[in-house]
mmCIF file of C-alpha atoms and ligand atoms in Angstrom:
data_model
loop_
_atom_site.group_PDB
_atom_site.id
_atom_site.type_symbol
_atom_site.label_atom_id
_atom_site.label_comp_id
_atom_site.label_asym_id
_atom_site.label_seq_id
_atom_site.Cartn_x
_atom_site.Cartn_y
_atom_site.Cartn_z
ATOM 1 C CA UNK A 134 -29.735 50.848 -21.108
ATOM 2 C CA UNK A 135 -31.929 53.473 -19.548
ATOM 3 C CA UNK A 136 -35.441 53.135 -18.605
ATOM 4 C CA UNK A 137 -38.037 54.771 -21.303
ATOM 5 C CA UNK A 138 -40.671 56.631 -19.494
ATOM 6 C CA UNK A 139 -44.111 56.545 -21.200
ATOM 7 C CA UNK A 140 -46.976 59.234 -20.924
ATOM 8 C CA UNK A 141 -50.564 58.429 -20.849
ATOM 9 C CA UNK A 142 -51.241 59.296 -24.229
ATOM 10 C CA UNK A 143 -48.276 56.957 -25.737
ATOM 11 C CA UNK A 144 -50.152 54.090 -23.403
ATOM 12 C CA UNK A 145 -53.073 54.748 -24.735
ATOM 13 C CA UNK A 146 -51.929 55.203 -28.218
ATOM 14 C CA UNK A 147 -50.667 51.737 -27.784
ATOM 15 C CA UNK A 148 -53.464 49.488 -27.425
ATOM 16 C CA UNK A 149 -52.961 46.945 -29.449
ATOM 17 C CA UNK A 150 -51.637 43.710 -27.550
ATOM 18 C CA UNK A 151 -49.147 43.147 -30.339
ATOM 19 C CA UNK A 152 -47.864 46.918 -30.033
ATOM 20 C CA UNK A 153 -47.587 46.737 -26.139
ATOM 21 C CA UNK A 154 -46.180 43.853 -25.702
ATOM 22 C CA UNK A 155 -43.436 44.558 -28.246
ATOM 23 C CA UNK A 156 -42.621 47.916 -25.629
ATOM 24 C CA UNK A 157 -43.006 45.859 -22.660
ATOM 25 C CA UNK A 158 -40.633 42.911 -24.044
ATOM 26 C CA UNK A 159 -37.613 45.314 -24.199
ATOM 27 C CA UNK A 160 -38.634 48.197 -21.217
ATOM 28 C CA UNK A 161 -39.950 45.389 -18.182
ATOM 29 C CA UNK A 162 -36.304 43.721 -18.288
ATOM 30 C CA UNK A 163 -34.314 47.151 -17.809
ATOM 31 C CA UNK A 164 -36.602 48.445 -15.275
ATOM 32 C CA UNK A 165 -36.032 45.013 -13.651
ATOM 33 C CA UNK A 166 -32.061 45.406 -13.956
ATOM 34 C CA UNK A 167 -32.195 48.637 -12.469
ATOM 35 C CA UNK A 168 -33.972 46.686 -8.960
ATOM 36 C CA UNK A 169 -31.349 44.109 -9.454
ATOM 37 C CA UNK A 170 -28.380 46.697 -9.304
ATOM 38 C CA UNK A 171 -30.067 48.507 -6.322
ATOM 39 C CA UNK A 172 -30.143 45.306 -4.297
ATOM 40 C CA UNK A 173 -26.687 44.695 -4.941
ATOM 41 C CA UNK A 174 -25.598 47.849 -4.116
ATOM 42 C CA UNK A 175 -26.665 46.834 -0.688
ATOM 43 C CA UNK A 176 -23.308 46.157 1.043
ATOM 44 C CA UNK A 177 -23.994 42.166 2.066
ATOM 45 C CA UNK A 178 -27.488 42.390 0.955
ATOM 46 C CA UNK A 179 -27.310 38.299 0.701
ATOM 47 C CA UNK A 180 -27.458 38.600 4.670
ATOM 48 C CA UNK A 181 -31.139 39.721 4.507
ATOM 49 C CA UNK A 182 -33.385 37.462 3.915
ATOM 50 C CA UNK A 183 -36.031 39.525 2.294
ATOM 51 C CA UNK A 184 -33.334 40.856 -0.171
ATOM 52 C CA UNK A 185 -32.881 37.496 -1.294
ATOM 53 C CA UNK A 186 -36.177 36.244 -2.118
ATOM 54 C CA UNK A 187 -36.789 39.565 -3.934
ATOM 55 C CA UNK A 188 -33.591 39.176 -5.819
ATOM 56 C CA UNK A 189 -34.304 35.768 -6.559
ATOM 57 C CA UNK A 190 -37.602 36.545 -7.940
ATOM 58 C CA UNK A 191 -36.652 39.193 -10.004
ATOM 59 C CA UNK A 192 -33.644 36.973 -11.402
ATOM 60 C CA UNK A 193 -36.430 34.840 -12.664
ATOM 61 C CA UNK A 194 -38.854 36.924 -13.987
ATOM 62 C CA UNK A 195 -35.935 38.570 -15.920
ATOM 63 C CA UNK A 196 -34.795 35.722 -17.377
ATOM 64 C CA UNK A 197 -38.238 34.415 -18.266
ATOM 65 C CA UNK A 198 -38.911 37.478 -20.074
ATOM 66 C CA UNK A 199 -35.557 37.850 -21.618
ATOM 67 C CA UNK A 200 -36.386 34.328 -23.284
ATOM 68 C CA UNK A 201 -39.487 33.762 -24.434
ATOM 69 C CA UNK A 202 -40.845 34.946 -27.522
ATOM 70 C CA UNK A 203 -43.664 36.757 -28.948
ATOM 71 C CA UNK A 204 -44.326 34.340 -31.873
ATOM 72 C CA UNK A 205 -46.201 32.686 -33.673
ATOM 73 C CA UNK A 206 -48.824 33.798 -31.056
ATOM 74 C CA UNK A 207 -48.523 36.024 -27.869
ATOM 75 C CA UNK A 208 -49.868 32.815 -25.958
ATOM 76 C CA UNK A 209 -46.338 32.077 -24.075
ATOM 77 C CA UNK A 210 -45.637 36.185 -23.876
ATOM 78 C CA UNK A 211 -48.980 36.278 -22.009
ATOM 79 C CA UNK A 212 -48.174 33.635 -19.711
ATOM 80 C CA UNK A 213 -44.738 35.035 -18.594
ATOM 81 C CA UNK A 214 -46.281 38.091 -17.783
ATOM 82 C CA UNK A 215 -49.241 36.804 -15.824
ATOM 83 C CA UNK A 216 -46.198 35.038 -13.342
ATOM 84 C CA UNK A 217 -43.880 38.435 -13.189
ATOM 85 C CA UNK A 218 -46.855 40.188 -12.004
ATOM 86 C CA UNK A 219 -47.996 37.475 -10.015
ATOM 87 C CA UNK A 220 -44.501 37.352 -8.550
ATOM 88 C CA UNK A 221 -44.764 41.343 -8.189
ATOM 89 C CA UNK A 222 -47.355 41.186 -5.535
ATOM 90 C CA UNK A 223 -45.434 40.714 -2.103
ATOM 91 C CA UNK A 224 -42.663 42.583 -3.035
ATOM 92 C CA UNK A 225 -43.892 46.306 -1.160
ATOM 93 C CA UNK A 226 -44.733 44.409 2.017
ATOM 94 C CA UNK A 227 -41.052 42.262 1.707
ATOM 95 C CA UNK A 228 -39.431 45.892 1.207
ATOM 96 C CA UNK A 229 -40.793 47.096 4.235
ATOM 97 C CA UNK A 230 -39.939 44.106 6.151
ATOM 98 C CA UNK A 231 -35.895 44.444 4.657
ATOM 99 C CA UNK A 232 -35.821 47.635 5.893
ATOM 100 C CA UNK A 233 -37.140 47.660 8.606
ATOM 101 C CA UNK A 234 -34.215 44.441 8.863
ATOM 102 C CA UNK A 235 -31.516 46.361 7.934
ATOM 103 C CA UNK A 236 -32.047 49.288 10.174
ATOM 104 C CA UNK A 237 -32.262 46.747 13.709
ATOM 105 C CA UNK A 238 -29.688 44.719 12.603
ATOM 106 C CA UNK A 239 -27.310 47.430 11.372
ATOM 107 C CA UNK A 240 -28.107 50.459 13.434
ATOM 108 C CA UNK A 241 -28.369 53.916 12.065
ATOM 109 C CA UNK A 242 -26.294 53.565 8.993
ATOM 110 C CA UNK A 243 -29.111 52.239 7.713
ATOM 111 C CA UNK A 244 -31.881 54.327 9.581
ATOM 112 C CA UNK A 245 -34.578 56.294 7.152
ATOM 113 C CA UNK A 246 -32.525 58.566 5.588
ATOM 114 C CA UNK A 247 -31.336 55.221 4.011
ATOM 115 C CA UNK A 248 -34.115 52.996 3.779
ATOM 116 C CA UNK A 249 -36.679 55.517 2.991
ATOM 117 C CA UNK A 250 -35.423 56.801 0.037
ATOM 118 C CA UNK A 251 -34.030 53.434 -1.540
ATOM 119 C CA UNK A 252 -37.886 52.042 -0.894
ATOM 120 C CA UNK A 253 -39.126 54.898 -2.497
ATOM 121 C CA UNK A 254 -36.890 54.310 -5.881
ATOM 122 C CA UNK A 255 -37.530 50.648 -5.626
ATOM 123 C CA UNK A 256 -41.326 50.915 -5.239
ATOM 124 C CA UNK A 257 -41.710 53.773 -7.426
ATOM 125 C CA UNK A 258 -40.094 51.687 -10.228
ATOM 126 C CA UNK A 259 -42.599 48.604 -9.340
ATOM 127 C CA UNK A 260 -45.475 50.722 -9.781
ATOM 128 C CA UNK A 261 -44.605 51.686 -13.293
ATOM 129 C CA UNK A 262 -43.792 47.738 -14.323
ATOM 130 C CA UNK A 263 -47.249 46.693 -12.536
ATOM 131 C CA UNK A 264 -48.665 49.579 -14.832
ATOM 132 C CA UNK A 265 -47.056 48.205 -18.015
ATOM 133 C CA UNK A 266 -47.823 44.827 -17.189
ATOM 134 C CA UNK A 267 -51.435 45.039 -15.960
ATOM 135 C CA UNK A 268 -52.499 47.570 -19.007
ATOM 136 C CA UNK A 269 -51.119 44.759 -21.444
ATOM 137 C CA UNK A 270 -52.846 41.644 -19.855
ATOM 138 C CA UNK A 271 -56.073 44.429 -19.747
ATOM 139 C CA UNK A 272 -55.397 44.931 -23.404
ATOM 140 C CA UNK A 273 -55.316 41.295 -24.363
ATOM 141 C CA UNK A 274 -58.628 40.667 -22.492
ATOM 142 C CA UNK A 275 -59.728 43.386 -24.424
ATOM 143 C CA UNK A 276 -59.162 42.010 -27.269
ATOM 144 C CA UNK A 277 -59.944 38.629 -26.918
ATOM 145 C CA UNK A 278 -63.381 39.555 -25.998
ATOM 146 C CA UNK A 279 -63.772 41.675 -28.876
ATOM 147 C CA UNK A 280 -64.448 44.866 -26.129
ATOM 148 C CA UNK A 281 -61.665 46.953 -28.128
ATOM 149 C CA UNK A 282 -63.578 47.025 -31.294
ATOM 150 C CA UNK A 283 -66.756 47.248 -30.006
ATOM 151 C CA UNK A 284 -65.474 50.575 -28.211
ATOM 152 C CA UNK A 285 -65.448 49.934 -24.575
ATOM 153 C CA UNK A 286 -65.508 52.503 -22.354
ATOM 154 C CA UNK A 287 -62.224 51.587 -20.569
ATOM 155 C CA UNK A 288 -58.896 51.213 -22.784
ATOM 156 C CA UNK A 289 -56.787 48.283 -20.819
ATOM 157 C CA UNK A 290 -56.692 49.686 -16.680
ATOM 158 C CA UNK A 291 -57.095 53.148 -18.212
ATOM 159 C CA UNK A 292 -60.061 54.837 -17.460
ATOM 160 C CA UNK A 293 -60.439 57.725 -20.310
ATOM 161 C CA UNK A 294 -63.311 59.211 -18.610
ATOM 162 C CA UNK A 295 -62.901 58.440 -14.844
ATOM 163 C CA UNK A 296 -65.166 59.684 -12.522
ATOM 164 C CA UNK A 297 -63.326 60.896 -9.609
ATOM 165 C CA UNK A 298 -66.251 61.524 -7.000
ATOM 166 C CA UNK A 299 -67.806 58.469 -7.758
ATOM 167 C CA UNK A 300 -64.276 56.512 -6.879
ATOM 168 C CA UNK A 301 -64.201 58.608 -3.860
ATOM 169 C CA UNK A 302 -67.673 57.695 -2.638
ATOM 170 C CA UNK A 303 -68.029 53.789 -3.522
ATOM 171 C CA UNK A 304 -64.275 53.990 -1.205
ATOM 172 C CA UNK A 305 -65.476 55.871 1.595
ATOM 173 C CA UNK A 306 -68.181 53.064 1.830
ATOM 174 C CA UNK A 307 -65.915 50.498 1.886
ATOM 175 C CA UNK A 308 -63.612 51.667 3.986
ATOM 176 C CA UNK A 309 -66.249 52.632 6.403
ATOM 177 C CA UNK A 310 -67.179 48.834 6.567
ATOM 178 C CA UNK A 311 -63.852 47.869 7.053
ATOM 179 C CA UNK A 312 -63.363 50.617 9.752
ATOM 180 C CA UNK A 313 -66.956 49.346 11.838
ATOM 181 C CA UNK A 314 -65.668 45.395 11.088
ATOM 182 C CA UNK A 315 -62.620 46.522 13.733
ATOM 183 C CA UNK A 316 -63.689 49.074 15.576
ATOM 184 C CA UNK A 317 -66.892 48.819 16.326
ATOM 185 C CA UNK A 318 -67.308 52.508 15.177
ATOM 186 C CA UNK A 319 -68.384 53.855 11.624
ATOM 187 C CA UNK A 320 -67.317 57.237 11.392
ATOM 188 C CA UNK A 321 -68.766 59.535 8.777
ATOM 189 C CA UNK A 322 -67.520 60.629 5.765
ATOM 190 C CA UNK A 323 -68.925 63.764 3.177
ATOM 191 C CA UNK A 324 -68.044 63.359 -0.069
ATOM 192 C CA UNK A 325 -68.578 67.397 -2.057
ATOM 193 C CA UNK A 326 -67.638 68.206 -5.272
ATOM 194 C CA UNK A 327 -66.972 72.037 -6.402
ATOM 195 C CA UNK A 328 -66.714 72.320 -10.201
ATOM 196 C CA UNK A 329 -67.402 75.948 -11.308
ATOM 197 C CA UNK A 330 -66.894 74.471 -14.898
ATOM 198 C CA UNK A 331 -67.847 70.875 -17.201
ATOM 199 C CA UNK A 332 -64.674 68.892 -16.124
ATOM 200 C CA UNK A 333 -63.394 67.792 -19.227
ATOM 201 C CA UNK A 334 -62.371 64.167 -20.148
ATOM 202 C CA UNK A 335 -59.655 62.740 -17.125
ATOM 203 C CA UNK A 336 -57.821 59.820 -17.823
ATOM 204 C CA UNK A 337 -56.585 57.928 -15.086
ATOM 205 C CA UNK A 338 -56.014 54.490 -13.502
ATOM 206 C CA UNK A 339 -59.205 54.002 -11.209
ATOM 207 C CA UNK A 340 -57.086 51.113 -9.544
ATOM 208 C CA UNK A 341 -54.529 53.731 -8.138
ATOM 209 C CA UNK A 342 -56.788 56.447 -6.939
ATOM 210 C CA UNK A 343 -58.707 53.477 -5.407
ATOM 211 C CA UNK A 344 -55.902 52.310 -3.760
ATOM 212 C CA UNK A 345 -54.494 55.668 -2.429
ATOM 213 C CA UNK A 346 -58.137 57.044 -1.365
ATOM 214 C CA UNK A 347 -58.482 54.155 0.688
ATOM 215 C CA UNK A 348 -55.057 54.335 2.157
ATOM 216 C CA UNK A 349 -55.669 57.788 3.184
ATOM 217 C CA UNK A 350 -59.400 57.512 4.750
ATOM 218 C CA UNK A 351 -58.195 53.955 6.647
ATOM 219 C CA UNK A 352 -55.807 56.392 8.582
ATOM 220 C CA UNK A 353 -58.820 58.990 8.775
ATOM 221 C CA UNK A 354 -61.309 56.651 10.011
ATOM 222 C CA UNK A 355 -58.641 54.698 12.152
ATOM 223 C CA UNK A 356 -57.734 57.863 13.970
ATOM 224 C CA UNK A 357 -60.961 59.271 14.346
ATOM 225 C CA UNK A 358 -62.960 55.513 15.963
ATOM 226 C CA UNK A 359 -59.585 55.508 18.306
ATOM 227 C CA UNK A 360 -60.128 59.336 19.363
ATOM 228 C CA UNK A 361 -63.778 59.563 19.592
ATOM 229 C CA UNK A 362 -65.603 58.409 23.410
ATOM 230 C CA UNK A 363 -68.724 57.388 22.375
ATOM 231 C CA UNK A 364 -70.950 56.503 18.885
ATOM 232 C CA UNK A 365 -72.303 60.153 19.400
ATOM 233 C CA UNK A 366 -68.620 61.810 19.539
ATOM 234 C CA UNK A 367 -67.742 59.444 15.968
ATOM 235 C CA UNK A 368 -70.993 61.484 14.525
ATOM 236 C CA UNK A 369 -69.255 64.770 15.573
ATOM 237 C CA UNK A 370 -65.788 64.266 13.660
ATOM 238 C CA UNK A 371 -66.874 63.777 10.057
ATOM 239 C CA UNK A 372 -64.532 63.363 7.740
ATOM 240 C CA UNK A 373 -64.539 65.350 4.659
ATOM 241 C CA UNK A 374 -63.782 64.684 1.326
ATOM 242 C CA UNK A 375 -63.602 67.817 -1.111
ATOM 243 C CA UNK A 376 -62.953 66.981 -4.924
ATOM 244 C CA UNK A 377 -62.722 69.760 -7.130
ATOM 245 C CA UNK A 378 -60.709 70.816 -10.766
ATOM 246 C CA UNK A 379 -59.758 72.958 -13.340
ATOM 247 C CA UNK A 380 -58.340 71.980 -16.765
ATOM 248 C CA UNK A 381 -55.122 71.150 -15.692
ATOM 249 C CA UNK A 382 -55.435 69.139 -12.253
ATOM 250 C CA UNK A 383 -57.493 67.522 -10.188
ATOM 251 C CA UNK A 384 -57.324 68.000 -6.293
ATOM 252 C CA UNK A 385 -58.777 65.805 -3.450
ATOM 253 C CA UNK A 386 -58.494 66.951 0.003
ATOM 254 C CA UNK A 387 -59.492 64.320 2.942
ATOM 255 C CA UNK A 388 -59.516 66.078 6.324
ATOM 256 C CA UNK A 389 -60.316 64.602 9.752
ATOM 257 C CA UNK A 390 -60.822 65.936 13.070
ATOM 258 C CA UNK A 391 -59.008 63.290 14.532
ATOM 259 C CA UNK A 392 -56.790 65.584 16.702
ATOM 260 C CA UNK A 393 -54.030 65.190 14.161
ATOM 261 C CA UNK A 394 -50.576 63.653 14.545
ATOM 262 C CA UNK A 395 -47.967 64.101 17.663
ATOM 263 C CA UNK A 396 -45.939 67.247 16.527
ATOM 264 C CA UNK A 397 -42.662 64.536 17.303
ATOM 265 C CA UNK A 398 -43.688 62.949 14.254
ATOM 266 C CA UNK A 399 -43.135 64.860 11.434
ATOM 267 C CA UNK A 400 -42.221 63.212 8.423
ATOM 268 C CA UNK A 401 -41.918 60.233 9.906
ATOM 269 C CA UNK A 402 -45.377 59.328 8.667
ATOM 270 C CA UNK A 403 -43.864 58.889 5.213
ATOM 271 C CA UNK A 404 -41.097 56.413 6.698
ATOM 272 C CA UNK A 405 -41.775 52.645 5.919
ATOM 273 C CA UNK A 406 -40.099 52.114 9.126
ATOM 274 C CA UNK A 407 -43.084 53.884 11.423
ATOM 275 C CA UNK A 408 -46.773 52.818 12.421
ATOM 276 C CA UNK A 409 -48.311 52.758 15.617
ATOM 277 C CA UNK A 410 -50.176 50.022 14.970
ATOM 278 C CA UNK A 411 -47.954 46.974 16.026
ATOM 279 C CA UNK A 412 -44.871 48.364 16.592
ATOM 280 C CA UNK A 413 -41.310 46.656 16.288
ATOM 281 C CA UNK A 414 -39.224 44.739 13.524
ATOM 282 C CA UNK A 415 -39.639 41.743 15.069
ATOM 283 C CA UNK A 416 -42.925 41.529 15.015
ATOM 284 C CA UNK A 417 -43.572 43.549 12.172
ATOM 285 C CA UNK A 418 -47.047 42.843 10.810
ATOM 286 C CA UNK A 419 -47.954 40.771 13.115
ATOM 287 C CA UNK A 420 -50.234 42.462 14.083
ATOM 288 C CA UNK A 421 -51.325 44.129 10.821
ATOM 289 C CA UNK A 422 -54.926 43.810 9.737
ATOM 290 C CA UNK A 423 -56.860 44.921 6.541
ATOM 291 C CA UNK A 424 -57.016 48.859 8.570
ATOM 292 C CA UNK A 425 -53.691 49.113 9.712
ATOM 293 C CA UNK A 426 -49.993 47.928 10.374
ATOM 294 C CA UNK A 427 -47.718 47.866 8.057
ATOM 295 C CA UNK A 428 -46.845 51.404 7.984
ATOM 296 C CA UNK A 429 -46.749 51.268 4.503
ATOM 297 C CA UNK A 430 -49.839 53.281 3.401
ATOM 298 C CA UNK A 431 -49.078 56.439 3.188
ATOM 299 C CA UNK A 432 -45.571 56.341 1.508
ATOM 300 C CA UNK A 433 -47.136 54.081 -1.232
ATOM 301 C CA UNK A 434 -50.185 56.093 -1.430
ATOM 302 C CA UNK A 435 -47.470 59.452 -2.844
ATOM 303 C CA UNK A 436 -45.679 56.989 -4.796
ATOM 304 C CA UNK A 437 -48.784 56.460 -6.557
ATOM 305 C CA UNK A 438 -49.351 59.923 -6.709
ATOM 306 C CA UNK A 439 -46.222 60.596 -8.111
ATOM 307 C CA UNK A 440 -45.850 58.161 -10.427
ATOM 308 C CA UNK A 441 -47.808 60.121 -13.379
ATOM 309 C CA UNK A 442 -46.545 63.269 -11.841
ATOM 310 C CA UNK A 443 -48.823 63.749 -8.773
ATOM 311 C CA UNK A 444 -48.326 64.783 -5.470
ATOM 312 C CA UNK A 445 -49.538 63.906 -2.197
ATOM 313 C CA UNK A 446 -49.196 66.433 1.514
ATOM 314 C CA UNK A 447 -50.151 65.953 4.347
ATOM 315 C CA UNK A 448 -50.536 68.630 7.069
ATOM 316 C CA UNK A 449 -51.658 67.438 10.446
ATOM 317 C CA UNK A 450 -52.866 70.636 12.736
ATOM 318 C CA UNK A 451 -52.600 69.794 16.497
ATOM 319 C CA UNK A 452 -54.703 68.780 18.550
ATOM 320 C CA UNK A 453 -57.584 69.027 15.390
ATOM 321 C CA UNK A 454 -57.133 66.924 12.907
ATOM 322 C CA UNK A 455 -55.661 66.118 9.813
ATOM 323 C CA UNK A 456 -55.770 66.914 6.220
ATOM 324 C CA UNK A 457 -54.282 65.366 3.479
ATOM 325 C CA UNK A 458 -54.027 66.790 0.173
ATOM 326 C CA UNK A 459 -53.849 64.603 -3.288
ATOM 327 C CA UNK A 460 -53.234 66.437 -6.669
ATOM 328 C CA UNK A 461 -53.413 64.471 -9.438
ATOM 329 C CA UNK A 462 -52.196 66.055 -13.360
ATOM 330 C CA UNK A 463 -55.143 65.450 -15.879
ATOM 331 C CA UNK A 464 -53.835 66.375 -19.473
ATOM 332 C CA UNK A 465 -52.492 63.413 -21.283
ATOM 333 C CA UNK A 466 -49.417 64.783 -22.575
ATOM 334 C CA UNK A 467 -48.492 65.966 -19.060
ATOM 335 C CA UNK A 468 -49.168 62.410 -17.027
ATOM 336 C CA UNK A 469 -46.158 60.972 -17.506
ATOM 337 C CA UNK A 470 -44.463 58.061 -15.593
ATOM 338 C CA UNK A 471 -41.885 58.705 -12.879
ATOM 339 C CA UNK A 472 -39.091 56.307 -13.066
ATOM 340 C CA UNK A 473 -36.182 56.482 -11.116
ATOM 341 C CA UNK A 474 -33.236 56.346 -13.126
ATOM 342 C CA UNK A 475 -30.204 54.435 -11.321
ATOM 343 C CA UNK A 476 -27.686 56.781 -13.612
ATOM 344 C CA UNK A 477 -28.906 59.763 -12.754
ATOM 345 C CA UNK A 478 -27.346 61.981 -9.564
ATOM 346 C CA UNK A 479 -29.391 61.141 -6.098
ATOM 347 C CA UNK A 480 -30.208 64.332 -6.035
ATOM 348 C CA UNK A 481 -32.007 64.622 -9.300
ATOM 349 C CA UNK A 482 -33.548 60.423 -8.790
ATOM 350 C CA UNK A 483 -34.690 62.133 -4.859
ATOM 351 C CA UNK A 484 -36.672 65.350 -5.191
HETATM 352 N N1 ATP B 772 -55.289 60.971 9.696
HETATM 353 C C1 ATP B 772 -54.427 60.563 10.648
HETATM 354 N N2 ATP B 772 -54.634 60.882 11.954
HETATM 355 C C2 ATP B 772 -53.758 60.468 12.916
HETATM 356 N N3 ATP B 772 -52.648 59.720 12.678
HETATM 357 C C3 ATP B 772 -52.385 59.370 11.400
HETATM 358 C C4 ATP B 772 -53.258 59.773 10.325
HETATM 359 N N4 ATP B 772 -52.732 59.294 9.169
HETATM 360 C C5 ATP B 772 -51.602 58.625 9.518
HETATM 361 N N5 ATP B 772 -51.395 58.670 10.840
HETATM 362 C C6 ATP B 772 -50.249 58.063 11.589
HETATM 363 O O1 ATP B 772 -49.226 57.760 10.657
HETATM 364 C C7 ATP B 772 -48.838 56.388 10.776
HETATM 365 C C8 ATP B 772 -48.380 55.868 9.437
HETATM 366 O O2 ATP B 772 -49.481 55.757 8.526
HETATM 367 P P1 ATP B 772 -49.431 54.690 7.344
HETATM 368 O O3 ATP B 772 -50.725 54.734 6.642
HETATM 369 O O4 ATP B 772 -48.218 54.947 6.534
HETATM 370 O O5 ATP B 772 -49.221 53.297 8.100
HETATM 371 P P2 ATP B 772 -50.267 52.462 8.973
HETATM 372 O O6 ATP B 772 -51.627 53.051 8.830
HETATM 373 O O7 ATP B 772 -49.702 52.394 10.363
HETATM 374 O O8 ATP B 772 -50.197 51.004 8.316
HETATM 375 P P3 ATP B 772 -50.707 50.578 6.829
HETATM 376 O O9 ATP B 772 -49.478 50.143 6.104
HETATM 377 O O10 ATP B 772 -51.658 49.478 7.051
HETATM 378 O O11 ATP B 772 -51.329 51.806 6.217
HETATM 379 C C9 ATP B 772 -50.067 55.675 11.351
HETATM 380 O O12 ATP B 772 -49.701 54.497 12.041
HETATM 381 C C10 ATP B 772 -50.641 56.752 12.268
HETATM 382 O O13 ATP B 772 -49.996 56.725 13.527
HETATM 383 MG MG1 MG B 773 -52.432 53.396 6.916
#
């Protein structure tokens, strides 16, 4: 059975917990399968530690759904749900960690032009099931609370109206604090806005742009409190954020002057097997903290881009700084989900 991508306006003609949850029941389990088969097509994958606990998780949360039932009452549906997403939650960081495995312990066969790519099909598929599932447990709330009928202004994660500078600056804050918290430095960041026009209504997942705006200004502020000599040389490398639109897409560009990114490294930024922040397999993460380590942010970040048909560049100028470039698609009809299809050529499932 083949996966059944959804765009935003079928998930947010589908509201009603009843009406999601009868898509979910039958589209979570074959987006599952489809991990299940990738793992397995692993050669020894059992030898990896990480690929078991994955497997074994998703074995589970498979079966669980494949079983229960959405009557009388969506009471036990609910609770299944809750777990698979619960379960969901250290999967990116135990990808990272098998591949980053399978590439020491097997050598280049299984370098990044193997690892990155399988990551990006796995992950890319998570994000869509943590969509489905979050928006129905959302929905439920929703209802329960009576918010649906009332008219609440978000429907489930979905944000019909989202306010895109507002997300950028209430990040930048935060990230600023976590920046100062290990650093010591808290370098400044512009938030402008260029609309010629009334931006019409945007629907979007706040969560995600949350999550990839503070991905991308971690690395910004990172980079600039490690380059800068003093508080006063911090003050002269602002980092700015430009959001601006027109009726079809939305664009965010973050740019530092953070002397940009060794020329050696390329693409390897969007490898889950490089950071220079704790470096090493074997003690991958150790030496992670909430601003940086896992090497993981910026690969995730354009997943989430891409997911409702997004895109995320990065061009790093040398010796300057870097700027990073997020495009997001804002009619309805035209958002819809990515999902790697395990059928389909590589070639195709890889562009
Ligand atoms: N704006 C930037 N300026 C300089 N170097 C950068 C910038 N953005 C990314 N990099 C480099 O790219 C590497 C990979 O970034 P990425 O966000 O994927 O991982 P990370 O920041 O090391 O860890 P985390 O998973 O916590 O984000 C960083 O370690 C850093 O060396
Ligand atoms: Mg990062």
């Amino acid at each position: 059975m083949q996966p059944r991508p959804l765009s935003m306006q079928e998930v947010l003609d589908m509201l009603d917990p009843q009406r999601i949850a009868k898509f979910l029941h039958v589209e979570v389990p074959i987006r599952i399968a489809e991990r299940i088969r990738w793992i397995q097509d692993i050669p020894n994958w059992e030898e990896i530690q990480e690929l078991r606990d994955i497997h074994t998780s998703h074995m589970k949360v498979f079966r669980d759904l494949r079983l229960v039932q959405r009557r009388p009452t969506l009471d036990a549906f609910t609770a299944v749900v809750q777990h698979a997403l619960h379960a969901q939650q250290p999967v990116r960081h135990k990808v990272a960690l098998a591949m980053h495995r399978l590439h020491t312990q097997r050598g280049e066969e299984f370098g990044s032009d193997f690892t990155d790519p399988w990551a990006d099909d796995f992950l890319l598929n998570c994000i869509g099931t943590e969509m489905l599932m979050s928006q129905y447990l959302a929905c439920v709330t929703m209802e329960d609370s009576g918010a649906r009928q009332r008219g609440h202004a978000m429907a489930g994660i979905i944000d019909p109206d989202c306010d895109v500078a507002q997300i950028c600056r209430e990040t930048a804050m935060k990230v600023q604090e976590i920046t100062e918290e290990h650093t010591g430095r808290c370098p400044f960041i512009q938030v402008e806005v260029f609309q010629e026009r009334a931006i019409p209504r945007f629907s979007y997942i706040p969560g995600f742009l949350r999550f990839i705006m503070t991905e991308v200004l971690k690395n910004s502020c990172r980079a600039t409190a490690e380059v800068a000599k003093s508080d006063r040389d911090v003050q002269k490398r602002p980092i700015n954020v430009i959001v601006c639109a027109d009726d079809h897409e939305v664009a965010i560009r973050v740019s530092d002057r953070a002397r940009g990114i060794p020329f050696g490294v390329g693409q390897k930024v969007w490898s889950y097997l490089y950071t220079t922040a704790g470096k090493g397999p074997s003690n991958y993460g150790q030496h992670a903290t909430s601003l940086a380590g896992y090497g993981i942010g910026l690969p995730l970040s354009r997943l989430y881009a891409r997911y409702l048909g997004g895109s995320l560049n990065l061009v790093s100028l040398p010796g300057y700084g870097t700027s990073v470039d997020l495009f997001l698609r804002r009619v309805n009809a035209n958002q819809v989900e990515i999902v790697p299809d395990n059928d389909a050529d590589d070639s195709d499932r890889r562009s």
